[in-house]
Amino acid sequence: KFETPYVFVVFGASGDLAKKKIYPTLWWLFRDNLLPANIKFVGYARSDLTVPKLRDSFEKYCKVRDGENEKFVKFLEHCSYVQGKYDTSDGFQKLKQYIDAFQTESNNQPVNRLYYLALPPAVFNVVSTELKQNCMDNGDSWTRVIIEKPFGHDLKSSCELSNHLAKLFKEDQIYRIDHYLGKEMVQNLMVMRFGNRILAPSWNRDHIASVMISFKEDFGTGGRAGYFDTAGIIRDVMQNHLMQILTLVAMEKPASLNAEDIRDEKVKVLKATKIVELKDVVVGQYISNAECSHPEASQGYKDDPAVPADSVTPTYALAVLHINNERWEGVPFFLRCGKALNEKKAEVRIQFKEVSGDIYPSGELKRSELVMRVQPNEAVYMKLMTKKPGMGFGVEETELDLTYNNRYKEVRLPDAYERLFLEVFMGSQINFVRTDELEYAWRILTPVLEELENKKVKPVEYKFGSRGPVEGDELMKKYGFVFTG
Ligand code: BG6
């Protein structure tokens, strides 16, 4: 008996994403026996490569442990390589022949196809078109296409790309990856909100004062400055990862856990979110810092030879978003992201309002906070007021702390990509970005991006390893909030 055949084709097999993320993820899933048995991992690129050469590029990222070597060799036996151009049909024809032969080998069972387009935007259209013309299933198996950002550069180019894809594939064939949706704590957001009676009634403007969604990295743009300078932190992180988190924090309860129900609710939040105005944005750019011990700190963003000397590309941004609906009116959503800051941390912080009718000495009660720490060291904790233990009557702020490392010692939290790849195999689009979601997310940020760029707004300088520009804190203070993290 032959098992159903699957091919997982990596376009751009010689690139960074393939070696650092895609192949290692496939290996981990393979190692843990989570993939179908009859599967081929096919690399596709223009270079003259072989499986051993591919292995040389990705092995070190696979973190193969003692005792796993034999299995790793098996994994490599499932790998193959097709060399081909991106803009002519010959390579795609070769790929088709490869898949046809695999079908014959598999007792003529139709092959399910996953195509991962790990490609620069310039070749994206032509590859997807060639794929459609040469490599689709015949209707008796399925084809799914996985794509990575950038999904366009602004609203217009993103819509063009979406229209192009819509001509080739059906929505349920398109898997747009936002890897933040594969993270444990991001997936936990819906459970926290909709699985706890205690939270649901207070999840609104009557009880919540503000929401802070924060992404900090303690390293600079490293070897990616060339790409980064064409994007900037708003496109790189805010438009996708932070916006996705915002929708999960703010959306109404979906009718069911069905992908369309969930994504419908996410779209509604985005539609209700006001277009961001320049007055609600602070942008920054890091400079070198001789006092910081980080090995890259001696290089400011513009010291990188790949960055033009007059670049105004932001490496830090804080934006205040406003959702115009009954649940959220008046509650600021602070979205903050930055590179070369004082720490690596991503979290969602829900700050509740003051207690009404405070009976404690003035200033003693602090606002309760619920924090979901996405990384590192996943945790959910609630900052609450409690009585200071002992003879006294004083109060103090303390934490109900669910740190995953302590509570779930035995559980390995999978990498975001592992989870998402598996979801593609299973055909679940819950954690993938739908076309309209993407469009509305761009709609919110495109005008301010254009204004920043047209006016060449100079980002505020901040030192490598610092908390970022004080102007960010000042903007939050204008709204009445002080965050020290
Ligand atoms: C990527 C951005 O999408 O996310 C990078 O392009 C960023 O600039 C990365 O470093 C962060 O991902 P993670 O999973 O390491 O937090």
PDB file of C-alpha atoms in Angstrom, residues 28 31-32 182-185 187-188 373-379 402-419:
ATOM      1  CA  TRP A  28      12.096  19.350  13.105  1.00  0.00           C
ATOM      2  CA  ARG A  31      12.220  14.373  13.177  1.00  0.00           C
ATOM      3  CA  ASP A  32       9.097  14.439  15.341  1.00  0.00           C
ATOM      4  CA  GLY A 182       2.394  30.908  15.122  1.00  0.00           C
ATOM      5  CA  LYS A 183       3.740  32.012  18.497  1.00  0.00           C
ATOM      6  CA  GLU A 184       2.407  30.342  21.604  1.00  0.00           C
ATOM      7  CA  MET A 185       1.346  33.477  23.397  1.00  0.00           C
ATOM      8  CA  GLN A 187      -2.316  31.878  19.885  1.00  0.00           C
ATOM      9  CA  ASN A 188      -3.134  32.041  23.587  1.00  0.00           C
ATOM     10  CA  ARG A 373       4.857  38.039  27.321  1.00  0.00           C
ATOM     11  CA  VAL A 374       5.284  36.690  23.821  1.00  0.00           C
ATOM     12  CA  GLN A 375       9.052  36.305  24.125  1.00  0.00           C
ATOM     13  CA  PRO A 376      11.507  35.543  25.510  1.00  0.00           C
ATOM     14  CA  ASN A 377      10.378  33.313  28.344  1.00  0.00           C
ATOM     15  CA  GLU A 378       6.668  33.092  27.567  1.00  0.00           C
ATOM     16  CA  ALA A 379       4.416  34.137  30.414  1.00  0.00           C
ATOM     17  CA  LEU A 402       2.200  31.990  34.983  1.00  0.00           C
ATOM     18  CA  THR A 403       5.680  31.655  33.576  1.00  0.00           C
ATOM     19  CA  TYR A 404       5.651  28.780  31.140  1.00  0.00           C
ATOM     20  CA  ASN A 405       9.154  27.554  32.001  1.00  0.00           C
ATOM     21  CA  ASN A 406       8.070  26.979  35.571  1.00  0.00           C
ATOM     22  CA  ARG A 407       4.587  25.672  34.968  1.00  0.00           C
ATOM     23  CA  TYR A 408       5.150  23.550  31.869  1.00  0.00           C
ATOM     24  CA  LYS A 409       8.640  22.215  32.391  1.00  0.00           C
ATOM     25  CA  GLU A 410       8.069  19.147  30.240  1.00  0.00           C
ATOM     26  CA  VAL A 411       6.517  20.887  27.266  1.00  0.00           C
ATOM     27  CA  ARG A 412       8.647  21.951  24.343  1.00  0.00           C
ATOM     28  CA  LEU A 413       7.162  25.054  22.800  1.00  0.00           C
ATOM     29  CA  PRO A 414       7.487  24.642  19.057  1.00  0.00           C
ATOM     30  CA  ASP A 415       8.909  27.361  16.888  1.00  0.00           C
ATOM     31  CA  ALA A 416       6.250  29.489  15.204  1.00  0.00           C
ATOM     32  CA  TYR A 417       7.151  28.128  11.786  1.00  0.00           C
ATOM     33  CA  GLU A 418       6.708  24.518  12.891  1.00  0.00           C
ATOM     34  CA  ARG A 419       3.169  25.176  13.975  1.00  0.00           C
TER      35      ARG A 419
END
